[in-house]
Coordinates of C-alpha atoms in Angstrom, one line a residue:
Chain F
M26 CA -39.6 -6.5 -19.9
N27 CA -39.0 -10.2 -20.1
L28 CA -35.3 -9.5 -20.6
V29 CA -35.2 -7.3 -17.5
R30 CA -37.0 -9.9 -15.5
S31 CA -34.8 -12.8 -16.6
L32 CA -31.8 -10.6 -15.8
F33 CA -32.9 -9.5 -12.3
R34 CA -34.5 -12.8 -11.2
P35 CA -31.3 -14.5 -10.4
I36 CA -30.1 -11.5 -8.5
L37 CA -33.3 -11.4 -6.5
T38 CA -33.2 -15.0 -5.7
F39 CA -29.6 -14.7 -4.6
A40 CA -30.5 -11.7 -2.5
A41 CA -33.4 -13.6 -0.8
D42 CA -31.3 -16.6 -0.1
N43 CA -28.4 -14.6 1.3
K44 CA -29.4 -11.3 3.0
L45 CA -25.9 -10.6 4.3
A46 CA -24.5 -10.9 0.9
A47 CA -27.3 -8.7 -0.5
L48 CA -26.3 -6.1 2.0
G49 CA -22.7 -6.5 0.8
G50 CA -23.7 -6.1 -2.8
L51 CA -25.6 -2.9 -1.9
I52 CA -22.6 -1.4 -0.1
V53 CA -20.4 -2.3 -3.1
L54 CA -22.9 -0.7 -5.5
L55 CA -23.0 2.5 -3.3
F56 CA -19.2 2.5 -3.2
V57 CA -18.9 2.3 -7.0
I58 CA -21.6 5.0 -7.5
T59 CA -19.8 7.3 -5.0
G60 CA -16.5 6.8 -6.6
V61 CA -17.7 7.4 -10.1
F62 CA -20.0 10.4 -9.4
A63 CA -17.7 12.0 -6.8
E64 CA -17.8 15.4 -8.4
Q65 CA -21.6 15.4 -8.4
L66 CA -22.1 14.0 -4.9
A67 CA -19.3 15.9 -3.0
P68 CA -20.7 19.1 -1.3
T69 CA -17.5 20.9 -2.0
D70 CA -13.9 20.7 -3.4
P71 CA -11.9 18.1 -1.3
N72 CA -8.9 20.2 -1.4
R73 CA -10.3 23.6 -0.6
V74 CA -8.3 24.9 2.3
S75 CA -10.0 27.1 4.8
V76 CA -8.0 27.9 7.9
R77 CA -10.9 29.6 9.6
N78 CA -12.7 26.3 9.8
S79 CA -9.7 24.2 10.9
L80 CA -10.8 21.1 12.9
A81 CA -14.5 22.2 12.6
P82 CA -16.6 19.6 14.5
P83 CA -19.2 17.5 12.7
G84 CA -22.4 19.3 12.0
S85 CA -20.8 22.7 11.6
P86 CA -22.4 24.7 8.7
G87 CA -21.0 23.4 5.5
F88 CA -19.1 20.5 7.2
P89 CA -21.6 17.7 7.9
L90 CA -18.7 15.3 9.1
G91 CA -16.4 18.2 10.2
A92 CA -13.2 19.6 8.8
D93 CA -9.6 18.5 9.1
N94 CA -6.5 20.5 10.4
N95 CA -6.5 22.5 7.0
G96 CA -10.2 23.1 7.2
R97 CA -10.9 20.7 4.4
D98 CA -14.3 19.2 4.3
I99 CA -14.1 15.5 5.6
L100 CA -17.2 14.4 3.8
S101 CA -16.0 15.5 0.4
R102 CA -12.6 14.0 1.1
I103 CA -14.2 10.6 2.0
I104 CA -16.2 10.8 -1.2
F105 CA -13.3 11.6 -3.4
G106 CA -11.2 9.0 -1.5
A107 CA -13.7 6.4 -2.6
R108 CA -12.8 7.2 -6.1
V109 CA -9.1 6.7 -5.5
S110 CA -9.7 3.4 -3.7
L111 CA -12.0 2.3 -6.5
Y112 CA -9.5 3.2 -9.2
I113 CA -6.5 1.7 -7.5
S114 CA -8.2 -1.5 -6.4
S115 CA -10.0 -2.3 -9.6
V116 CA -7.1 -1.6 -11.9
A117 CA -4.7 -3.5 -9.6
V118 CA -6.9 -6.6 -9.3
G119 CA -7.7 -6.4 -12.9
I120 CA -4.0 -6.6 -13.9
A121 CA -3.3 -9.2 -11.2
G122 CA -6.2 -11.4 -12.5
L123 CA -5.2 -11.0 -16.1
I124 CA -1.5 -11.9 -15.5
G125 CA -2.2 -14.4 -12.6
V126 CA -4.9 -16.4 -14.5
T127 CA -2.7 -16.6 -17.6
L128 CA 0.3 -17.7 -15.7
G129 CA -1.8 -20.4 -13.8
I130 CA -3.4 -21.8 -17.1
V131 CA -0.1 -21.8 -18.9
A132 CA 1.6 -23.7 -15.9
A133 CA -1.1 -26.3 -16.0
W134 CA -1.1 -26.8 -19.8
Y135 CA 2.7 -26.7 -20.6
R136 CA 4.3 -29.0 -18.1
W137 CA 7.8 -27.6 -18.4
T138 CA 6.6 -24.1 -17.3
R139 CA 5.0 -25.5 -14.2
G140 CA 8.2 -25.5 -12.1
P141 CA 9.5 -22.0 -12.8
I142 CA 6.2 -20.3 -12.6
M143 CA 4.8 -21.9 -9.6
R144 CA 8.2 -21.7 -7.7
L145 CA 8.2 -17.9 -8.4
M146 CA 4.6 -17.7 -7.0
D147 CA 5.9 -19.5 -3.8
V148 CA 8.5 -17.0 -3.4
L149 CA 5.9 -14.1 -3.5
L150 CA 3.6 -16.1 -1.2
A151 CA 6.4 -16.3 1.5
F152 CA 5.7 -12.6 2.4
P153 CA 2.7 -10.8 3.8
G154 CA 1.0 -8.5 1.2
I155 CA 2.1 -5.4 2.9
V156 CA 5.7 -6.5 2.8
V157 CA 5.6 -7.4 -1.0
A158 CA 3.9 -4.0 -1.8
L159 CA 6.6 -2.1 0.3
T160 CA 9.3 -3.9 -1.5
I161 CA 7.9 -2.9 -4.9
I162 CA 7.5 0.7 -3.7
A163 CA 11.3 0.5 -2.6
I164 CA 12.2 -0.5 -6.1
L165 CA 9.8 1.8 -8.1
G166 CA 9.3 4.8 -5.8
R167 CA 6.0 6.3 -4.7
G168 CA 3.0 7.4 -6.7
V169 CA -0.4 6.1 -7.7
E170 CA 0.8 3.9 -10.7
N171 CA 3.5 2.3 -8.5
V172 CA 0.9 1.6 -5.8
I173 CA -1.2 -0.2 -8.3
I174 CA 1.8 -2.2 -9.7
A175 CA 2.8 -3.1 -6.0
I176 CA -0.7 -4.5 -5.3
A177 CA -1.0 -6.2 -8.5
I178 CA 2.3 -8.1 -8.0
Y179 CA 1.2 -9.1 -4.4
Q180 CA -2.1 -10.5 -5.8
I181 CA -0.8 -12.2 -8.9
P182 CA 0.1 -15.5 -7.1
Q183 CA -3.3 -15.6 -5.5
F184 CA -4.9 -15.8 -8.9
A185 CA -2.3 -18.0 -10.5
R186 CA -2.5 -20.6 -7.7
L187 CA -6.3 -20.8 -8.0
A188 CA -6.3 -20.9 -11.8
H189 CA -3.6 -23.4 -11.9
G190 CA -5.5 -25.8 -9.6
L191 CA -8.7 -25.4 -11.5
A192 CA -7.1 -25.7 -15.0
L193 CA -5.4 -28.9 -13.9
S194 CA -8.7 -30.6 -13.2
I195 CA -10.4 -29.0 -16.2
Q196 CA -7.9 -30.3 -18.7
E197 CA -8.6 -33.8 -17.7
Q198 CA -12.1 -33.6 -19.0
T199 CA -13.3 -35.6 -21.9
Y200 CA -14.3 -32.4 -23.9
V201 CA -10.8 -31.1 -23.7
E202 CA -9.3 -34.4 -24.9
A203 CA -11.7 -34.3 -27.7
A204 CA -10.6 -30.9 -28.6
V205 CA -7.1 -32.0 -28.6
A206 CA -8.0 -35.0 -30.8
G207 CA -9.8 -32.7 -33.1
G208 CA -6.6 -30.8 -33.7
E209 CA -7.6 -27.5 -32.3
S210 CA -4.7 -25.1 -31.4
D211 CA -3.5 -24.7 -27.8
A212 CA -4.6 -21.1 -27.8
A213 CA -8.1 -22.1 -28.9
I214 CA -8.4 -25.0 -26.4
L215 CA -7.2 -22.7 -23.5
T216 CA -9.4 -19.8 -24.3
R217 CA -12.5 -21.7 -25.5
Y218 CA -12.6 -24.7 -23.2
V219 CA -10.5 -24.2 -20.2
L220 CA -11.0 -20.5 -19.4
P221 CA -14.8 -20.3 -19.5
N222 CA -15.0 -23.4 -17.2
I223 CA -12.8 -21.8 -14.4
I224 CA -14.2 -18.3 -14.7
A225 CA -16.8 -18.5 -11.9
P226 CA -14.4 -19.2 -9.1
I227 CA -12.2 -16.5 -10.4
I228 CA -15.0 -14.0 -10.3
V229 CA -15.4 -15.0 -6.6
Q230 CA -11.7 -14.6 -6.0
I231 CA -12.0 -11.0 -7.6
S232 CA -14.6 -10.0 -5.1
L233 CA -12.5 -11.4 -2.3
L234 CA -9.3 -9.8 -3.3
I235 CA -10.6 -6.2 -4.0
P236 CA -11.0 -5.6 -0.3
G237 CA -7.4 -6.7 0.3
A238 CA -6.3 -4.3 -2.5
I239 CA -8.2 -1.4 -0.8
M240 CA -6.7 -2.3 2.5
I241 CA -3.0 -2.5 1.3
A242 CA -3.5 0.8 -0.7
A243 CA -4.9 2.6 2.4
G244 CA -2.0 1.0 4.5
L245 CA 0.6 2.3 2.2
S246 CA -0.9 5.8 2.3
F247 CA -1.2 5.6 6.0
I248 CA 2.6 4.9 6.4
G249 CA 3.3 7.7 4.0
L250 CA 4.5 5.5 1.1
G251 CA 1.4 5.3 -1.0
V252 CA -0.7 8.0 -2.7
P253 CA 1.1 11.4 -2.3
P254 CA -0.7 14.3 -0.6
P255 CA -2.9 16.3 -1.1
T256 CA -4.9 13.6 -2.7
A257 CA -7.9 12.7 -0.6
E258 CA -7.3 9.2 0.4
W259 CA -8.7 7.2 3.3
G260 CA -5.4 5.9 4.6
A261 CA -3.7 9.3 4.2
M262 CA -6.5 10.9 6.1
L263 CA -6.0 8.5 8.9
Q264 CA -2.3 9.2 8.9
L265 CA -3.1 12.9 9.3
S266 CA -5.3 12.0 12.2
M267 CA -2.5 10.5 14.2
T268 CA -1.3 14.1 14.7
W269 CA -4.7 15.8 15.0
G270 CA -7.0 13.0 16.2
R271 CA -6.8 13.7 19.8
M272 CA -8.2 17.2 19.2
A273 CA -10.7 16.2 16.5
P274 CA -11.8 12.5 16.7
H275 CA -13.9 12.9 13.7
M276 CA -10.7 12.9 11.6
T277 CA -10.1 9.4 12.8
I278 CA -13.6 7.9 13.0
F279 CA -15.2 8.7 9.6
P280 CA -12.5 7.7 7.0
G281 CA -11.9 4.4 8.9
L282 CA -15.6 3.8 9.0
A283 CA -15.8 4.3 5.3
L284 CA -12.9 2.0 4.8
M285 CA -14.3 -0.7 7.0
L286 CA -17.7 -0.5 5.5
V287 CA -16.5 -0.9 2.0
V288 CA -14.2 -3.9 3.0
F289 CA -17.0 -5.5 4.8
G290 CA -19.3 -5.2 1.9
F291 CA -16.9 -6.8 -0.5
N292 CA -16.1 -9.6 2.0
V293 CA -19.7 -10.6 2.7
L294 CA -20.6 -10.3 -1.0
G295 CA -17.7 -12.5 -1.9
D296 CA -18.6 -15.1 0.8
G297 CA -22.2 -15.1 -0.6
L298 CA -21.1 -15.5 -4.2
R299 CA -18.8 -18.4 -3.2
D300 CA -21.5 -20.2 -1.3
A301 CA -23.9 -19.7 -4.3
L302 CA -21.6 -20.9 -6.8
D303 CA -20.4 -23.9 -4.8
P304 CA -23.2 -25.2 -2.6
R305 CA -20.9 -27.8 -1.1
L306 CA -19.1 -24.9 0.8
R307 CA -22.4 -23.6 2.3
G308 CA -22.2 -22.9 6.0
R309 CA -18.6 -23.6 6.1
S310 CA -17.5 -20.2 6.9
Chain J
M6 CA 9.3 -39.4 11.3
L7 CA 12.9 -38.2 11.1
R8 CA 12.8 -39.0 7.3
Y9 CA 9.7 -36.7 7.0
I10 CA 11.4 -34.0 8.9
I11 CA 14.5 -34.1 6.6
K12 CA 12.4 -34.1 3.5
R13 CA 10.5 -31.0 4.7
I14 CA 13.8 -29.2 5.4
L15 CA 15.1 -30.1 1.9
I16 CA 11.9 -28.5 0.4
G17 CA 12.3 -25.3 2.5
I18 CA 15.9 -24.6 1.6
P19 CA 15.4 -24.0 -2.2
I20 CA 12.5 -21.6 -1.5
L21 CA 14.9 -19.5 0.7
F22 CA 17.5 -19.7 -2.0
L23 CA 15.0 -18.6 -4.6
V24 CA 13.9 -15.7 -2.3
I25 CA 17.3 -14.5 -2.0
T26 CA 18.0 -14.7 -5.7
T27 CA 14.7 -13.1 -6.8
V28 CA 15.1 -10.3 -4.3
F29 CA 18.7 -9.6 -5.2
F30 CA 18.0 -9.3 -8.9
A31 CA 14.7 -7.5 -8.4
F32 CA 16.8 -4.7 -6.8
R33 CA 19.2 -4.7 -9.6
L34 CA 16.3 -3.7 -11.9
I35 CA 15.8 -0.4 -10.1
P36 CA 15.6 2.4 -12.6
G37 CA 18.1 5.0 -11.6
D38 CA 21.4 4.8 -9.7
A39 CA 21.6 3.6 -6.1
A40 CA 24.9 5.5 -5.6
R41 CA 23.3 8.6 -6.8
I42 CA 20.1 8.2 -4.7
L43 CA 22.2 7.6 -1.7
A44 CA 24.5 10.6 -2.2
G45 CA 21.6 12.9 -2.8
D46 CA 20.8 15.0 -5.9
E47 CA 23.3 17.7 -5.1
A48 CA 26.3 15.7 -4.3
P49 CA 29.3 16.0 -6.6
I50 CA 30.0 13.2 -9.0
E51 CA 33.2 12.2 -7.1
R52 CA 31.2 11.6 -3.9
V53 CA 28.8 9.4 -6.0
E54 CA 31.8 7.4 -7.4
Q55 CA 33.3 7.0 -4.0
I56 CA 30.0 5.5 -2.7
R57 CA 29.8 3.3 -5.6
T58 CA 33.2 1.8 -5.0
E59 CA 32.7 1.6 -1.3
L60 CA 29.5 -0.5 -1.8
G61 CA 31.0 -2.5 -4.6
L62 CA 28.3 -1.4 -7.0
D63 CA 31.0 -0.9 -9.7
R64 CA 31.6 -4.7 -9.9
P65 CA 29.7 -6.9 -12.4
V66 CA 26.2 -8.0 -11.1
L67 CA 27.2 -11.7 -11.0
V68 CA 30.2 -10.9 -8.8
Q69 CA 28.0 -8.9 -6.5
Y70 CA 25.6 -11.7 -6.4
G71 CA 28.3 -14.2 -5.5
A72 CA 29.7 -11.9 -2.8
Y73 CA 26.2 -11.5 -1.4
L74 CA 25.6 -15.3 -1.2
A75 CA 29.0 -15.8 0.4
G76 CA 28.1 -13.0 3.0
I77 CA 24.9 -14.7 3.9
A78 CA 26.7 -17.9 4.5
R79 CA 28.8 -16.1 7.0
G80 CA 25.9 -14.3 8.5
D81 CA 27.0 -11.0 6.9
L82 CA 24.0 -9.2 5.3
G83 CA 26.0 -6.2 4.2
V84 CA 26.0 -2.7 5.5
S85 CA 23.0 -0.4 5.8
F86 CA 23.1 2.6 3.5
S87 CA 21.7 5.0 5.8
S88 CA 23.0 4.1 9.3
R89 CA 26.4 2.6 8.1
R90 CA 26.0 -0.1 10.6
P91 CA 25.9 -3.9 9.7
V92 CA 22.4 -5.0 8.5
A93 CA 22.6 -8.0 10.8
V94 CA 23.1 -5.8 13.8
E95 CA 20.3 -3.5 12.8
I96 CA 18.0 -6.5 12.5
G97 CA 19.2 -8.4 15.4
T98 CA 18.6 -5.5 17.9
R99 CA 15.0 -5.3 16.8
F100 CA 14.1 -8.9 16.1
G101 CA 13.2 -9.7 19.7
N102 CA 10.7 -6.9 19.9
T103 CA 8.7 -8.0 16.8
F104 CA 9.1 -11.8 17.7
S105 CA 7.6 -11.2 21.2
L106 CA 4.7 -9.1 19.9
A107 CA 4.0 -11.6 17.3
L108 CA 4.2 -14.4 19.9
A109 CA 1.8 -12.6 22.1
A110 CA -0.6 -11.9 19.3
I111 CA -0.8 -15.4 17.9
G112 CA -1.3 -16.7 21.5
L113 CA -4.3 -14.4 22.0
A114 CA -5.6 -15.1 18.5
T115 CA -5.4 -18.9 19.0
L116 CA -7.1 -18.8 22.5
V117 CA -9.9 -16.4 21.5
G118 CA -10.4 -17.8 18.0
I119 CA -10.8 -21.4 19.2
V120 CA -13.2 -20.4 22.0
L121 CA -15.4 -18.3 19.7
G122 CA -15.2 -21.0 17.0
V123 CA -16.3 -23.7 19.4
I124 CA -19.1 -21.5 20.7
S125 CA -20.3 -20.7 17.2
A126 CA -20.3 -24.5 16.2
L127 CA -21.9 -25.6 19.5
F128 CA -24.8 -23.2 19.0
R129 CA -25.0 -23.5 15.2
G130 CA -27.9 -21.3 13.8
K131 CA -28.7 -19.9 17.3
L132 CA -28.2 -16.3 18.3
A133 CA -24.6 -16.9 19.7
D134 CA -23.6 -18.3 16.3
H135 CA -24.9 -15.3 14.5
V136 CA -23.2 -12.9 17.0
V137 CA -19.9 -14.7 16.5
T138 CA -20.2 -14.8 12.7
V139 CA -20.7 -11.0 12.7
I140 CA -17.8 -10.5 14.9
A141 CA -15.6 -12.6 12.7
L142 CA -16.8 -10.7 9.6
L143 CA -16.1 -7.4 11.3
G144 CA -12.7 -8.7 12.3
I145 CA -11.5 -9.4 8.9
S146 CA -13.0 -6.1 7.7
V147 CA -11.6 -3.6 10.2
P148 CA -8.5 -1.7 9.1
V149 CA -5.8 -2.6 11.8
F150 CA -4.4 0.9 11.8
W151 CA -7.9 2.4 12.4
L152 CA -8.6 0.0 15.3
G153 CA -5.2 0.9 16.7
L154 CA -5.8 4.7 16.5
L155 CA -9.3 4.3 18.0
M156 CA -8.0 2.2 21.0
M157 CA -5.2 4.7 21.5
Q158 CA -7.6 7.6 21.5
L159 CA -9.9 5.9 23.9
F160 CA -7.5 4.1 26.4
S161 CA -4.5 6.4 26.3
V162 CA -5.7 10.0 25.5
E163 CA -9.3 9.9 27.0
L164 CA -9.0 7.4 29.9
G165 CA -5.2 7.5 30.4
W166 CA -5.1 3.7 31.2
L167 CA -2.5 2.6 28.8
P168 CA 0.7 4.0 27.2
A169 CA 0.1 5.3 23.8
A170 CA 3.4 4.3 22.2
G171 CA 6.8 2.8 22.7
H172 CA 7.6 -0.4 24.5
G173 CA 9.1 -1.7 27.8
T174 CA 6.5 -2.8 30.2
W175 CA 3.7 -5.4 29.8
R176 CA 1.3 -2.5 29.5
H177 CA 2.9 -1.5 26.3
F178 CA 2.0 -4.8 24.9
I179 CA -1.8 -4.7 25.4
M180 CA -3.0 -2.5 22.6
P181 CA -0.4 -3.6 19.9
T182 CA -1.1 -7.3 20.7
I183 CA -4.9 -6.8 20.3
T184 CA -4.4 -4.8 17.1
L185 CA -2.1 -7.3 15.5
S186 CA -4.3 -10.3 16.5
V187 CA -7.7 -9.1 15.4
F188 CA -7.5 -10.5 11.8
S189 CA -6.1 -13.7 13.0
I190 CA -8.9 -14.1 15.6
A191 CA -11.5 -13.7 13.0
F192 CA -9.6 -16.2 10.7
I193 CA -9.1 -18.9 13.4
T194 CA -12.7 -18.4 14.6
R195 CA -14.1 -19.3 11.1
M196 CA -11.6 -22.0 10.6
T197 CA -12.5 -23.6 13.9
R198 CA -16.1 -23.4 13.3
S199 CA -16.2 -24.9 9.8
S200 CA -13.7 -27.5 10.8
L201 CA -15.7 -28.5 13.9
L202 CA -18.9 -28.8 11.9
E203 CA -17.2 -31.0 9.3
T204 CA -15.9 -33.2 11.9
I205 CA -19.2 -33.6 13.7
A206 CA -20.6 -35.0 10.5
Q207 CA -18.1 -37.9 10.5
D208 CA -18.8 -41.5 11.3
Y209 CA -16.9 -41.9 14.5
V210 CA -18.9 -39.0 16.1
R211 CA -22.1 -40.8 15.1
T212 CA -20.8 -43.9 16.8
A213 CA -20.1 -41.9 20.0
R214 CA -23.6 -40.5 19.9
A215 CA -25.1 -43.8 19.2
K216 CA -23.4 -45.2 22.2
G217 CA -25.2 -42.6 24.3
V218 CA -22.5 -40.2 25.1
R219 CA -23.9 -36.8 26.0
E220 CA -24.1 -34.3 23.2
R221 CA -21.8 -31.6 24.4
L222 CA -19.2 -34.3 25.6
V223 CA -19.3 -35.8 22.1
L224 CA -18.4 -32.5 20.6
L225 CA -15.7 -31.6 23.1
L226 CA -14.0 -34.9 23.5
H227 CA -14.5 -36.8 20.2
S228 CA -14.5 -33.9 17.8
L229 CA -12.4 -31.0 19.0
R230 CA -9.1 -32.9 18.9
N231 CA -9.4 -33.8 15.2
A232 CA -11.2 -30.6 14.3
L233 CA -8.2 -28.6 15.6
L234 CA -5.8 -30.3 13.2
P235 CA -6.5 -28.0 10.3
V236 CA -6.6 -25.1 12.8
T237 CA -2.9 -25.7 13.7
I238 CA -2.0 -25.1 10.1
V239 CA -3.9 -21.8 10.0
V240 CA -2.3 -20.7 13.2
G241 CA 1.1 -21.5 11.9
L242 CA 0.5 -19.7 8.6
R243 CA -0.7 -16.6 10.4
F244 CA 2.3 -16.7 12.7
G245 CA 4.7 -17.1 9.9
Y246 CA 3.2 -13.9 8.3
M247 CA 3.1 -12.0 11.6
V248 CA 6.8 -11.5 11.9
G249 CA 6.7 -9.4 8.7
G250 CA 3.1 -8.4 8.9
A251 CA 3.4 -6.3 11.9
V252 CA 4.4 -3.4 9.8
I253 CA 1.4 -1.3 10.3
T254 CA 0.7 -2.2 13.9
E255 CA 4.3 -1.2 14.7
E256 CA 3.9 2.0 12.9
V257 CA 0.8 2.9 14.8
F258 CA 2.3 2.3 18.2
A259 CA 5.8 3.4 17.4
W260 CA 6.9 -0.2 18.3
P261 CA 10.6 -0.5 17.7
G262 CA 10.5 -3.7 15.6
L263 CA 11.4 -5.0 12.1
G264 CA 8.2 -3.6 10.6
R265 CA 9.0 0.0 11.4
L266 CA 12.6 -0.7 10.3
L267 CA 11.2 -1.8 6.9
I268 CA 9.2 1.4 6.5
L269 CA 12.3 3.4 7.3
A270 CA 14.5 1.4 4.9
V271 CA 11.9 1.6 2.1
G272 CA 11.5 5.4 2.7
Q273 CA 15.2 5.9 2.4
R274 CA 15.7 3.3 -0.3
D275 CA 18.2 1.4 1.9
I276 CA 18.5 -1.5 -0.3
P277 CA 20.8 -3.8 1.8
L278 CA 18.5 -3.2 4.8
V279 CA 15.3 -4.0 2.8
Q280 CA 17.1 -7.2 1.4
G281 CA 18.2 -8.3 4.7
L282 CA 14.6 -7.8 6.3
L283 CA 13.0 -9.7 3.4
L284 CA 15.4 -12.6 4.0
V285 CA 14.5 -12.6 7.8
F286 CA 10.8 -12.5 6.9
A287 CA 10.9 -15.3 4.5
T288 CA 13.2 -17.4 6.8
S289 CA 10.6 -17.1 9.6
F290 CA 7.8 -17.9 7.3
V291 CA 9.6 -21.1 6.0
V292 CA 10.8 -22.0 9.5
V293 CA 7.4 -21.7 11.1
N294 CA 5.7 -23.7 8.2
L295 CA 8.3 -26.4 8.7
L296 CA 7.5 -26.6 12.4
V297 CA 3.8 -26.6 11.7
D298 CA 4.2 -29.4 9.3
V299 CA 6.2 -31.5 11.6
L300 CA 3.8 -30.8 14.5
Y301 CA 0.9 -31.8 12.1
A302 CA 2.6 -35.0 11.1
F303 CA 3.1 -35.8 14.8
L304 CA -0.5 -35.2 15.6
D305 CA -1.8 -36.9 12.5
P306 CA -0.1 -40.2 11.7
R307 CA -1.9 -40.4 8.3
I308 CA 0.4 -37.5 7.0
R309 CA 3.8 -38.9 7.9
H310 CA 3.1 -42.3 6.3
R311 CA 2.0 -40.8 3.1

């Protein structure tokens, strides 16, 4: 009981302090649950075609949010689409974080690596995310794995730059100097002293980059270069609605609403976490 | 000032060189054979070899790289695999369309963003501030293609007020401009608000207040000019990205610009065209950043003397 209380008290305090961020956290939680338990939550198979029910309006029996041109249930497709978004964004941001943070810390610690690493990051940062992602797709081809790699590569510099700046200031600290004087290995210093002290802003960065990853993934599918059909994916659903939307507006409205809600949730959660971790920034955004 | 400008140009050139080099070698890592992809799966081996020779893909990579660099120096970006026309021509005919759209969008974003940001800071903590904050949050969360589709269905299909796609008249500009600017509006709004609130806390504003200048006047005359300095950076950064970042907006509204060309080029794996487009995007980003830095130094003497 005490453990539970001590675990939940900071969360509750945070939620009471920042109601918008709490709302964001709730949306994110619902998104994760929806993605993980898609089979249990979806009323039907997202790929079940039923020509008879083509373009059925919302509220039709068995189709709470209507059906698409193939008579597939929009609600089920949105629910399974959450799984695809969750999978792509979490793996992509995870990879980007791992590689980006490593590069940033290494570039800060070993002076001679700084030039090459950070210049390469500058090259990537000279392009908008969607352009980097499209270029990677041009090189690797389509498919879920390649979408993940494309997004990871676009986000690596975002992590590297942040980690580099943070690591530079941490390694000036006395406790790092002490560790160096004590003869500890570089690996030990970086993982035991530098990394734990920069982890908080990196967690904030993760919550602010996941919506970017979700948006790019949906954007790639929207232009037909992302997750291949018939996989239920929000961007791909919206692409389909370009043809059918004028007859069935529900094909446009609901997938986009789901996408916006999730991105909004991550954004306000990330903002709230940033304010909570760095009170100096409070009220700035 | 001149020294500062020259210094900034000297920083920009190596970045472009690095972009060219990175992109060139990244495309040489492609698994598979460009000539085979181009010829199609059924093409006979002679045809594949013919394409390989035509495009110079049979030469050593470093020779190809040298030829590519020499070409760029002459303004020759190679020949598009799919259309067989020079890449420079393909890009040249569409650049104006993307540039005009980006210019319209950044203009709109700057105007609306600064106005909303000032309102938000002026009424800090009041209803207007909360409304603007929520608008800005929605602005950075809304998927641009969804917004575009919704506007299209409302204003073109239902109401018939605006053309749904294509370009030509000013009416074609309205929806793509709004779509492309929404994210930047939200971004500039937040930046203006926070920068203004920070400036208000400074000493010289307190002095103005102490002298008895009226509150609103303090804000507008004494704070806004300085508060907008960091905003110019954000505006420049957003504009630098817009030339390449209009991809999705252009796709929604069938806008004949560079973004759609990129989608086409990626879909057909038209490597010279993709390379050329990336070079143009990176160049606009570097040039815009250079201009912004110069403008900033012009506006803020502290920068150019550092």
